[in-house]
Amino acid sequence: MTERPRLLPLLGHTGRDAMTCLYRCGNACDHPVPNRTDNPYLGDVVNTEMSRRGVVRAGAVGALVLGFGGAAAGAASPAAAAPAAPAAPVADALLETLSKGKAGPLTFKAIPPNKLDNFIVPNGYDSAVVLSWGDPVLAGAPEFDITAQSVRRQSAQFGYNNDFVGVLPLGRDGRRALLVVNHEYTNEELMFPGFTSLDALTVDQLKIAMAAHGLSVVELERVGRTGQWQPVRARRLPYNRRITALETPFAFTGPAAGSAWLRTAADPRGRTAIGTLNNCAGGVTPWGTVLSGEENFNQYFVGGDGAPEALKPKLARYGISTTARVPSGSRRWDRAQERFDLAKHPNEAHRFGWIVEVDPFDPDSTPRKHTALGRFKHEGANVIVAKNGKVVAYMGDDERFDYLYKFVSDKKYLPGDSAHARRHNLTLLESGTLYVAKLTGDSPAEEIDGTGKLPSDGAFDGTGTWIKLVSGNRSYVPGMTAADVLTFTRLAGDAVLATKMDRPEDVQPSPRTGKIYAAMTNNTNRGVGTNPGVDEANPRNANKHGQIFELTEDRGDHTGESFTWSLPIVCGDPADASTYFAGYDKSAVSPISCPDNVAFDSAGNLWISTDGNALGSNDGLFATAIEGSERGHLKQFLTVPVGAETCGPFITGDDRSVFVAVQHPGEISGASVEKPASTWPDGDFAKPAVVVTWRLDGGPVGS
Ligand code: FEO
Ligand code: CA
Ligand code: CA
Ligand code: CA
């Protein structure tokens, strides 16, 4: 029997609107937690081997950072002016050392929490929309007209619900850049005038939604000498590109490519996939490509009830219903393309849930899905070059009670812009070793009481190990082949008793210190009913507001297998005793709820964006020092309009511009094009958009 998509009560789970719950993750909170394994929680194990904390210092040696050329006025770069897409200089322009950074201590005056239907920045700053849904991307694409949407138009225009934002310098003069943006999902209620129900959408509308997914690559130019950027408008735009869920071909790489799990009617060789789904966060690599995480891909499929019995537990572990023909929250794309029906094409689901790599400097390149980085609900991936030259990607699986991962490449990064180096670096994520994190707290389990009260040693902290799952074609998980481990990575994590986290979202190394920061967004199921209870890394029951997790690799070795960790920030209202801001005076910090994405400026300040504020304010972007006496002095930098979450964020290497993606503005139950809950940005109806913020006096943002 068909389950109808449900719109839940006005406020969904964790303070999110019910419309967000439906469209973003297919009402995931309503479904059973997919991780039903009974891994022990780290509170079960008290580590007596304490106090490695303080001894271990991650060195920044060898840690490379994305830079920007100077912003001196000058002609457009030769690359940008070239008649066709050339091989642009990449690595040298990207890999500026931190000594060129201009950011310093955060001196901006925090803005207050608010519910304004506007984009709010501190005094002394300005902001502007860079691109919004429907803006032309490909040369010659028509201007947006909400009453004249078509598959052809949307395939050439900026997609919906921008999430990840990367800005890569184009040339060396700091005047041109490539903006790469993910389009995570669509909200048909707010896209199509006269919307009545998902079931009533025409096949053409379903295909428009598919074309509104994916990624956009857009060439930008600096506005004068400011920190503002705008799209280049020209007759030829050689780099501009749309990648969609509808028809863009992808190539699989790595040990699971060609495996039986990836063979489908459309591709009996198991080497290719059509499109990318639910691209959430991501990262820019040191070699000038973009990584993008395929997250809640499960909600696009129907027919799991008709899949082979032996496959059903694997599908279920990824949140795919194996009991309903059409699960709640389904987008019914099977009505447009049969491949979304698992009863007919059970392996199609395995073509999604990967880390995708896109080379924006080569618009003709085939984007790739790297099986060596495993398959789960990938939030994103961020890469650091280890001291020994190997590259290490840190990743989170965004689901309640799922895991943290890292990938270590077999090959070493080659610096420089030579064609040889570039070709080599493009293969770095094709082979390596995948690990999952297991954590141990250093305080007695009875001191972790679920209220957020600090244990007697004054910190939620401990040690951890990276458990090897697979290395090249060799599996380390009994009973699973390498292809099994990589395709059903969650099951491999279960088998080795990885630590169940409170929804690991963005995970990113600080280019300044080499320490790794992860946003645990929330987990209202923690300790509730039969769900797992608290542990020292996930210390609050019914965790509504989330926490920031800090990981320090032992000896500063990102390729190693042991680390220490702590929680520098336990989020919420600072007046709430369960919150913690690294010991900083709580009367001086901003309330924060549901951290989602993290970023760094060149001084190493940690910037945190939020999704689903459960304190009654709009979502926003925050910043804090993470070293020294200002550690924990968190201040709110901006807020986004009503109903939106704050994605991105991206601080350019010259520290002069902060980009954020305003995702799902006006996503409030009952809203429509005709009755918008937000009229941002243009005063008529709500449109997702990428926004740039800069300092009016041209100085480094935040400082
Ligand atoms: Fe798309 Fe994990 O948020
Ligand atoms: Ca402790
Ligand atoms: Ca996210
Ligand atoms: Ca990030």
XYZ file of C-alpha atoms and ligand atoms in Angstrom:
709
model
C 0.000 0.000 0.000
C 1.162 3.479 -0.797
C 2.195 5.601 2.145
C 1.504 9.241 1.474
C 4.189 11.785 2.229
C 3.220 13.286 5.526
C 3.466 16.841 6.588
C 4.077 16.723 10.283
C 3.022 19.216 12.900
C 4.296 22.716 12.327
C 7.554 22.234 14.115
C 9.326 19.043 13.204
C 11.907 17.229 15.183
C 14.675 19.256 16.830
C 12.957 22.527 16.052
C 13.052 22.009 12.320
C 10.001 22.739 10.284
C 8.006 19.714 9.193
C 8.448 20.706 5.556
C 12.194 20.504 6.035
C 11.834 17.065 7.587
C 9.857 15.830 4.612
C 11.936 17.212 1.779
C 15.399 17.179 3.202
C 15.689 13.775 4.687
C 12.403 12.047 3.905
C 11.122 12.383 7.478
C 14.163 10.463 8.689
C 13.338 11.271 12.304
C 10.049 9.426 11.926
C 11.702 6.268 10.782
C 13.511 3.857 13.053
C 17.171 4.634 13.602
C 18.903 2.631 10.840
C 21.707 1.592 13.161
C 20.163 -1.202 15.235
C 23.440 -2.813 16.192
C 24.379 -3.147 19.828
C 27.881 -1.737 19.745
C 29.095 -0.917 23.218
C 29.141 2.766 24.040
C 32.356 4.283 25.026
C 31.022 4.940 28.511
C 31.276 1.204 29.003
C 35.008 1.413 28.805
C 36.940 3.697 31.078
C 40.373 4.371 29.811
C 42.906 4.601 32.564
C 45.577 5.626 30.136
C 44.850 9.290 30.536
C 46.636 12.528 30.040
C 47.954 12.041 26.578
C 45.997 15.237 26.073
C 48.391 18.114 26.305
C 51.329 16.011 25.240
C 50.092 15.544 21.740
C 50.373 18.471 19.423
C 49.332 18.258 15.831
C 51.944 19.990 13.775
C 50.870 22.157 10.892
C 54.032 21.127 9.114
C 53.084 19.855 5.722
C 49.507 20.976 6.188
C 48.612 22.936 3.113
C 45.989 25.585 2.846
C 44.004 27.099 0.078
C 45.095 30.595 -0.678
C 44.036 33.488 -2.803
C 46.249 35.759 -4.824
C 46.491 39.389 -3.846
C 43.519 41.520 -4.718
C 45.508 44.094 -6.641
C 43.642 45.523 -9.580
C 44.721 44.030 -12.848
C 43.582 42.521 -16.068
C 41.553 39.370 -16.053
C 43.744 36.337 -15.800
C 44.959 34.822 -19.045
C 43.131 31.674 -18.095
C 39.846 33.468 -17.705
C 40.280 35.314 -20.963
C 41.150 32.235 -22.941
C 38.688 31.364 -25.669
C 38.030 27.808 -24.553
C 38.388 26.052 -21.260
C 42.130 25.811 -20.759
C 44.038 23.929 -18.133
C 44.232 26.750 -15.603
C 47.046 27.141 -13.099
C 45.649 25.549 -9.999
C 47.852 24.263 -7.277
C 50.325 27.107 -7.016
C 47.561 29.673 -6.846
C 45.750 27.573 -4.286
C 48.628 26.621 -2.100
C 49.616 29.849 -0.480
C 51.164 29.560 2.908
C 49.361 30.766 5.971
C 51.908 33.505 6.460
C 50.006 35.464 3.829
C 46.777 35.342 5.819
C 45.551 38.614 7.219
C 42.973 37.439 9.721
C 43.575 38.016 13.403
C 41.581 37.908 16.621
C 37.820 38.122 16.136
C 36.797 41.676 16.950
C 33.402 41.952 15.220
C 30.436 42.780 17.427
C 28.130 39.781 17.683
C 24.666 40.166 16.211
C 21.736 39.077 18.378
C 19.503 36.067 17.713
C 16.502 37.159 15.639
C 13.591 36.021 13.464
C 13.922 38.641 10.739
C 13.178 37.663 7.172
C 16.448 39.078 6.041
C 20.160 38.424 5.840
C 21.746 40.150 8.845
C 25.451 40.990 9.183
C 27.386 42.952 11.838
C 27.946 46.701 11.705
C 30.731 47.553 9.309
C 29.858 44.733 6.897
C 27.800 44.438 3.747
C 26.368 41.463 1.906
C 24.981 40.696 -1.542
C 23.363 37.793 -3.317
C 25.824 36.208 -5.728
C 23.437 33.772 -7.397
C 19.979 32.524 -6.618
C 17.885 29.643 -7.866
C 17.218 29.918 -11.594
C 19.934 32.434 -12.432
C 21.652 31.690 -15.742
C 24.746 29.501 -15.384
C 25.536 28.341 -18.898
C 26.238 31.012 -21.500
C 23.009 31.953 -23.230
C 20.756 30.494 -20.537
C 17.504 32.430 -20.073
C 16.773 34.611 -17.057
C 14.634 32.911 -14.429
C 10.867 32.975 -14.793
C 9.027 30.904 -12.204
C 6.028 30.637 -14.510
C 8.104 29.355 -17.441
C 10.179 26.523 -16.012
C 11.378 23.714 -18.222
C 13.861 20.870 -18.010
C 16.043 22.553 -20.637
C 16.040 25.877 -18.792
C 16.713 24.401 -15.348
C 19.555 22.334 -16.773
C 21.281 25.592 -17.764
C 20.316 27.599 -14.670
C 21.446 27.639 -11.032
C 19.931 24.699 -9.159
C 17.823 24.653 -6.012
C 18.851 24.509 -2.344
C 22.502 25.439 -2.554
C 24.543 23.775 0.195
C 28.329 23.340 -0.115
C 30.195 26.409 -1.386
C 33.778 26.336 -2.667
C 35.577 29.312 -4.183
C 38.741 28.469 -6.135
C 41.079 31.165 -7.437
C 41.268 31.392 -11.203
C 44.578 32.868 -12.196
C 46.901 34.656 -9.814
C 45.711 38.229 -9.582
C 42.855 37.646 -7.146
C 40.225 38.988 -9.519
C 38.633 35.805 -10.833
C 37.435 32.651 -9.162
C 35.348 29.578 -9.781
C 32.376 29.119 -7.495
C 31.358 25.486 -7.036
C 28.032 24.858 -5.315
C 26.045 21.756 -4.392
C 22.279 21.677 -4.909
C 21.201 19.222 -2.249
C 17.476 18.795 -2.755
C 14.327 20.439 -4.054
C 11.218 21.714 -2.369
C 8.486 21.364 -4.942
C 5.926 23.234 -2.839
C 8.067 26.346 -3.087
C 9.166 25.815 -6.695
C 5.989 25.224 -8.641
C 3.087 27.688 -8.659
C -0.187 25.855 -8.015
C 1.516 22.910 -6.288
C -0.984 20.507 -4.748
C 0.915 17.300 -3.960
C 4.022 15.379 -4.943
C 1.805 12.756 -6.541
C 0.222 15.395 -8.769
C 3.496 16.667 -10.210
C 3.877 16.108 -13.940
C 6.747 14.011 -15.234
C 8.187 17.214 -16.657
C 8.113 18.790 -13.194
C 9.821 15.729 -11.717
C 12.562 16.119 -14.321
C 12.869 19.835 -13.549
C 13.442 18.841 -9.926
C 16.079 16.327 -11.029
C 17.789 19.034 -13.075
C 17.665 21.376 -10.052
C 19.755 18.840 -8.081
C 23.498 18.377 -8.520
C 26.186 21.049 -8.738
C 26.928 24.344 -10.459
C 30.291 25.751 -11.493
C 30.192 29.507 -12.093
C 32.994 31.908 -12.953
C 33.066 34.924 -10.613
C 34.802 38.273 -10.756
C 35.689 40.582 -7.914
C 33.665 43.806 -7.737
C 36.248 46.579 -7.871
C 38.729 46.154 -5.037
C 36.109 45.005 -2.541
C 35.406 41.632 -0.987
C 32.263 41.376 -3.104
C 32.080 38.903 -5.981
C 29.620 38.579 -8.858
C 29.093 36.153 -11.729
C 30.910 36.938 -14.947
C 28.436 37.697 -17.705
C 29.932 36.990 -21.097
C 29.091 35.404 -24.374
C 31.488 32.586 -23.608
C 31.778 31.115 -20.152
C 34.166 28.216 -20.646
C 34.171 26.951 -17.071
C 30.483 27.310 -16.301
C 28.812 23.980 -15.883
C 25.704 22.280 -14.558
C 25.920 18.770 -13.198
C 22.508 17.261 -12.522
C 20.750 14.229 -11.112
C 18.961 13.909 -14.427
C 21.622 13.046 -16.927
C 25.246 13.817 -16.036
C 27.424 10.681 -16.382
C 29.792 9.800 -13.525
C 32.620 7.263 -13.479
C 33.301 4.971 -10.523
C 36.881 4.561 -9.340
C 38.474 2.351 -6.731
C 38.099 -1.228 -5.551
C 34.294 -1.423 -5.733
C 34.129 -0.096 -9.305
C 32.957 -2.896 -11.554
C 31.849 -5.041 -8.618
C 28.620 -6.998 -8.735
C 27.006 -4.485 -6.369
C 27.312 -1.709 -8.943
C 26.105 -3.631 -11.988
C 22.726 -2.504 -13.219
C 20.570 -2.861 -16.309
C 21.801 0.571 -17.382
C 25.445 -0.339 -16.824
C 26.119 -4.094 -16.717
C 29.834 -3.316 -16.171
C 29.229 -1.440 -12.919
C 31.540 1.392 -13.896
C 29.266 4.383 -14.373
C 26.308 6.126 -12.793
C 23.874 8.706 -14.048
C 23.690 11.769 -11.850
C 24.396 12.610 -8.248
C 21.875 12.880 -5.421
C 21.402 14.954 -2.291
C 24.828 16.575 -2.414
C 25.271 18.112 0.994
C 28.592 19.490 2.204
C 31.981 19.007 0.604
C 35.499 20.295 0.453
C 38.095 21.846 -1.832
C 41.196 19.713 -2.341
C 44.760 21.068 -2.363
C 44.968 20.090 -6.049
C 42.035 22.274 -6.992
C 39.070 19.932 -7.232
C 35.872 19.797 -5.235
C 34.582 16.888 -3.190
C 30.862 16.547 -2.615
C 28.983 14.188 -0.310
C 25.927 12.236 -1.484
C 23.812 12.211 1.641
C 20.135 11.212 2.024
C 19.929 9.275 -1.236
C 17.535 6.752 0.281
C 14.513 9.006 -0.063
C 14.654 8.936 -3.872
C 13.899 5.226 -4.151
C 10.700 3.211 -4.045
C 10.091 -0.524 -4.326
C 12.417 -1.642 -1.543
C 9.654 -4.032 -0.503
C 10.180 -5.850 -3.797
C 13.974 -6.041 -3.582
C 15.644 -9.448 -3.131
C 15.227 -10.682 0.447
C 18.971 -11.055 0.969
C 19.508 -7.418 0.069
C 16.822 -5.997 2.345
C 18.889 -5.743 5.541
C 21.566 -3.854 3.619
C 19.010 -1.470 2.137
C 17.418 -0.968 5.542
C 20.757 -0.063 7.121
C 20.812 2.859 4.696
C 17.322 3.992 5.630
C 15.561 2.518 2.607
C 12.149 1.117 3.467
C 11.867 -2.579 2.720
C 8.239 -2.834 3.795
C 6.460 -0.061 1.882
C 6.257 0.105 -1.886
C 6.258 3.919 -1.691
C 7.705 5.076 1.618
C 6.742 8.263 3.367
C 8.625 11.217 1.959
C 9.240 9.603 -1.419
C 9.828 11.994 -4.294
C 8.321 9.544 -6.800
C 11.109 9.967 -9.296
C 10.292 6.410 -10.338
C 7.445 8.003 -12.292
C 10.042 9.789 -14.434
C 12.795 7.169 -14.522
C 12.303 3.497 -13.764
C 15.780 3.211 -12.222
C 14.411 4.677 -8.994
C 12.280 1.562 -8.481
C 14.323 -0.957 -6.504
C 11.873 -3.759 -7.195
C 13.040 -3.538 -10.807
C 16.608 -2.302 -10.305
C 17.773 -3.269 -6.818
C 21.406 -2.236 -7.354
C 20.536 1.322 -8.390
C 20.636 2.503 -4.771
C 24.278 1.409 -4.585
C 25.227 3.958 -7.210
C 24.611 6.710 -4.653
C 26.011 7.508 -1.226
C 29.550 8.179 -2.431
C 32.064 10.990 -2.335
C 32.064 12.700 -5.691
C 35.081 14.564 -7.105
C 34.572 17.314 -9.673
C 37.383 19.123 -11.490
C 35.964 22.594 -12.106
C 39.012 23.603 -14.143
C 38.226 20.969 -16.746
C 34.592 21.433 -17.757
C 34.732 18.439 -20.076
C 35.942 16.075 -17.356
C 33.721 13.241 -16.210
C 33.025 13.647 -12.491
C 33.958 10.608 -10.448
C 32.530 8.673 -7.507
C 35.385 7.318 -5.401
C 34.481 3.948 -3.935
C 37.680 3.850 -1.855
C 36.116 6.459 0.463
C 33.213 4.191 1.324
C 29.490 4.488 0.967
C 27.273 6.014 3.620
C 25.193 9.153 4.038
C 28.198 11.286 3.276
C 27.937 14.792 4.652
C 31.174 15.831 2.941
C 34.913 15.266 2.886
C 37.851 17.527 3.658
C 41.418 16.725 2.759
C 44.706 17.539 4.427
C 48.182 16.653 3.175
C 49.939 14.664 5.888
C 53.568 15.166 6.851
C 54.573 12.168 4.758
C 52.811 13.556 1.688
C 49.847 11.208 1.682
C 46.452 12.865 1.622
C 43.896 12.211 4.328
C 40.154 12.814 3.917
C 37.972 13.205 7.025
C 34.285 12.336 6.714
C 31.059 12.086 8.697
C 28.004 9.882 8.195
C 25.091 12.155 8.992
C 22.637 9.904 10.741
C 21.794 9.499 14.380
C 24.164 6.903 15.894
C 26.424 6.681 12.851
C 30.151 7.035 12.517
C 33.222 9.164 11.796
C 35.634 8.003 9.086
C 38.949 8.838 7.506
C 40.655 7.795 4.291
C 44.430 7.722 3.822
C 45.728 7.645 0.242
C 48.284 5.138 -0.984
C 50.032 7.713 -3.134
C 51.614 11.000 -2.147
C 50.581 14.463 -3.153
C 52.746 16.121 -5.797
C 53.008 19.890 -5.382
C 53.071 22.261 -8.326
C 51.077 23.070 -11.405
C 52.696 20.768 -13.911
C 50.407 18.651 -16.041
C 52.142 15.641 -14.555
C 51.429 16.722 -10.955
C 47.841 17.485 -11.777
C 47.230 14.145 -13.490
C 48.850 12.370 -10.570
C 46.905 14.226 -7.873
C 43.624 13.479 -9.600
C 44.248 9.800 -8.807
C 44.958 10.259 -5.072
C 41.466 9.313 -3.918
C 41.287 6.198 -6.047
C 43.267 3.940 -3.727
C 44.009 3.906 -0.038
C 42.875 2.791 3.385
C 39.510 3.505 4.996
C 39.183 3.756 8.787
C 36.305 4.245 11.216
C 36.622 5.919 14.614
C 36.276 4.209 17.973
C 36.380 6.499 20.997
C 37.068 5.978 24.676
C 36.256 8.492 27.390
C 38.777 9.167 30.123
C 36.259 9.845 32.888
C 34.356 7.203 34.865
C 31.123 6.242 33.123
C 29.071 7.187 36.194
C 30.236 10.784 35.835
C 28.628 11.026 32.388
C 25.067 11.373 33.631
C 23.355 12.586 30.465
C 22.673 16.110 31.712
C 25.771 17.651 30.144
C 27.356 18.153 33.580
C 31.121 18.126 33.141
C 32.913 15.144 34.689
C 35.275 15.791 37.582
C 38.331 16.136 35.325
C 36.610 19.171 33.816
C 36.337 17.955 30.238
C 34.469 15.655 27.932
C 37.546 14.081 26.424
C 39.477 10.910 25.854
C 41.376 8.833 23.364
C 40.499 6.987 20.207
C 41.639 4.616 17.545
C 41.119 4.504 13.822
C 40.000 0.993 13.014
C 41.114 -0.200 9.601
C 38.216 -1.420 7.467
C 39.790 -1.923 4.095
C 43.085 -1.176 2.390
C 43.100 -1.365 -1.378
C 41.503 -4.690 -2.241
C 42.136 -6.179 1.183
C 39.264 -6.234 3.641
C 39.902 -6.186 7.380
C 36.305 -7.019 8.244
C 35.642 -10.744 8.652
C 33.055 -12.055 6.233
C 33.139 -8.999 3.979
C 35.100 -8.501 0.780
C 36.673 -5.145 -0.020
C 33.763 -4.369 -2.355
C 31.327 -5.336 0.413
C 33.056 -3.054 2.909
C 33.148 -0.129 0.523
C 29.561 -0.524 -0.695
C 28.075 -1.292 2.718
C 30.458 0.667 4.871
C 27.903 1.174 7.629
C 27.744 -2.591 8.118
C 31.526 -2.739 8.279
C 31.505 -0.009 10.943
C 28.911 -2.006 12.884
C 31.047 -5.132 12.686
C 34.095 -3.464 14.222
C 32.063 -1.744 16.946
C 32.660 1.838 15.870
C 31.417 4.596 18.180
C 27.880 5.796 17.581
C 27.877 9.559 17.265
C 25.256 12.323 17.447
C 24.934 12.845 13.672
C 28.428 13.648 12.381
C 28.114 16.413 9.813
C 31.009 18.436 8.420
C 34.481 17.215 9.477
C 37.407 19.461 8.618
C 41.078 19.788 9.563
C 42.313 23.185 10.678
C 44.975 24.226 8.210
C 46.606 26.191 11.043
C 47.006 23.433 13.632
C 46.147 20.220 11.831
C 43.533 19.396 14.477
C 40.252 18.066 13.128
C 36.879 19.624 13.945
C 33.514 17.960 13.462
C 29.988 19.259 13.935
C 27.698 16.824 15.752
C 24.445 18.466 14.886
C 22.039 16.871 17.410
C 20.440 13.570 18.356
C 17.119 13.813 20.115
C 17.011 10.023 20.288
C 20.147 9.705 22.425
C 19.213 7.894 25.616
C 15.528 7.887 24.699
C 13.562 4.632 24.812
C 15.612 1.701 23.600
C 18.111 3.935 21.809
C 21.744 4.026 22.897
C 22.559 6.047 25.989
C 25.159 8.722 26.540
C 28.914 8.362 26.409
C 31.630 10.933 27.041
C 31.755 12.068 23.392
C 27.963 12.228 23.132
C 27.191 13.241 26.683
C 23.636 14.566 26.633
C 20.395 12.656 26.538
C 17.802 13.844 24.000
C 20.518 16.071 22.579
C 18.693 18.957 20.912
C 21.547 21.346 20.278
C 24.614 19.302 19.330
C 28.329 19.762 20.041
C 31.679 20.480 18.418
C 34.143 17.611 18.448
C 37.914 18.203 18.300
C 40.298 15.434 17.292
C 44.086 15.611 17.617
C 46.043 12.942 15.786
C 48.824 11.466 17.911
C 52.247 12.893 17.008
C 50.477 15.128 14.491
C 50.407 12.164 12.131
C 47.245 12.271 10.069
C 48.017 8.845 8.659
C 48.250 7.253 12.124
C 45.779 5.101 13.992
C 45.460 6.794 17.391
C 44.290 10.177 18.579
C 42.939 12.200 21.465
C 39.671 14.092 21.396
C 37.606 16.585 23.358
C 34.417 18.614 23.114
C 35.388 22.308 23.084
C 31.779 23.426 22.638
C 28.589 21.808 23.878
C 25.915 23.874 22.147
C 22.728 25.539 23.358
C 21.698 28.610 25.287
C 24.697 29.656 27.410
C 22.251 30.163 30.278
C 21.551 26.424 30.119
C 23.832 24.551 32.538
C 24.309 21.733 30.031
C 26.279 23.962 27.657
C 30.033 24.442 27.587
C 32.159 26.960 25.717
C 35.688 25.748 26.468
C 35.435 27.339 29.912
C 34.953 30.822 28.481
C 32.722 33.299 30.360
C 29.283 32.190 29.205
C 27.796 35.656 29.625
C 29.942 36.785 26.682
C 29.068 34.085 24.143
C 26.240 33.790 21.617
C 23.635 31.037 21.876
C 24.162 28.366 19.206
C 22.083 25.352 18.246
C 22.620 22.509 15.747
C 26.111 23.094 14.318
C 26.328 21.712 10.807
C 29.266 23.009 8.786
C 32.674 24.277 9.859
C 35.313 26.398 8.134
C 38.512 28.256 9.021
C 39.973 31.641 8.252
C 43.716 32.017 7.776
C 44.238 32.751 11.469
C 42.676 29.404 12.309
C 39.490 30.841 13.811
C 36.699 28.281 13.657
C 33.533 29.314 11.808
C 30.390 27.276 12.414
C 27.096 27.391 10.525
C 23.859 26.012 11.933
C 20.868 24.046 10.694
C 17.652 23.822 12.651
C 18.087 26.274 15.490
C 16.084 24.862 18.384
C 16.333 28.071 20.432
C 13.789 30.067 18.458
C 16.154 32.163 16.327
C 16.909 31.952 12.644
C 19.969 29.922 11.743
C 23.302 31.627 11.300
C 27.065 31.666 11.136
C 29.266 31.904 14.231
C 32.987 32.248 14.831
C 35.353 31.582 17.713
C 39.044 31.365 18.354
C 39.932 27.749 19.011
C 43.414 28.233 20.471
C 44.613 30.508 23.274
C 42.729 32.524 25.863
C 39.864 33.341 23.472
C 39.054 29.668 22.858
C 35.303 29.290 23.281
C 34.494 32.990 22.835
C 31.799 32.211 20.283
C 30.055 35.099 18.570
C 27.263 35.180 16.030
C 28.404 36.704 12.740
C 25.268 36.552 10.608
C 21.736 35.217 10.453
C 19.808 33.967 7.433
C 16.141 34.615 6.579
C 13.094 32.818 7.976
C 12.964 29.060 7.438
C 16.508 28.844 6.035
C 19.600 27.051 7.226
C 23.104 28.407 6.803
C 25.296 26.307 4.527
C 28.718 26.726 3.039
C 30.437 28.533 4.734
C 33.606 29.445 2.866
C 36.152 32.087 3.821
C 38.374 33.021 0.896
C 42.094 32.540 1.429
C 42.647 36.300 1.503
C 40.129 36.528 4.374
C 38.249 39.282 2.585
C 35.020 37.457 1.759
C 32.709 35.051 3.566
C 30.426 33.031 1.329
C 27.401 31.223 2.719
C 24.573 29.348 1.050
C 21.094 30.281 2.230
C 19.319 26.965 1.890
C 15.542 26.464 1.956
C 14.411 29.998 2.902
C 10.684 30.041 3.668
C 10.546 26.286 4.196
C 7.658 26.431 6.643
C 4.704 24.060 6.554
C 1.816 25.495 4.589
C 3.984 27.884 2.585
C 3.808 27.954 -1.190
C 4.882 30.156 -4.080
C 1.608 32.033 -3.705
C 1.747 32.182 0.113
C 5.456 32.433 0.881
C 6.717 32.268 4.451
C 9.760 34.214 3.306
C 10.001 36.713 0.499
C 13.779 36.763 0.552
C 15.761 37.679 -1.502
C 13.668 39.601 -4.043
C 10.507 40.499 -2.139
C 8.203 38.123 -4.009
C 8.757 34.459 -3.119
C 11.562 32.585 -1.422
C 14.608 31.505 -3.407
C 17.715 29.712 -2.146
C 20.807 31.800 -2.886
C 24.545 32.080 -2.312
C 25.498 35.268 -0.471
C 28.869 36.971 -0.074
C 29.662 39.126 2.978
C 32.592 41.525 3.166
C 33.995 44.264 5.349
C 33.184 47.752 4.141
C 36.713 48.957 4.850
C 38.198 46.042 2.934
C 39.810 44.439 5.972
C 39.845 40.765 6.904
C 36.419 39.478 7.867
C 35.829 38.777 11.530
C 38.899 40.652 12.677
Fe 22.550 17.693 4.364
Fe 23.902 16.466 6.946
O 22.973 17.803 6.195
Ca 37.043 13.587 30.780
Ca 24.576 19.677 6.226
Ca 33.380 22.808 5.835
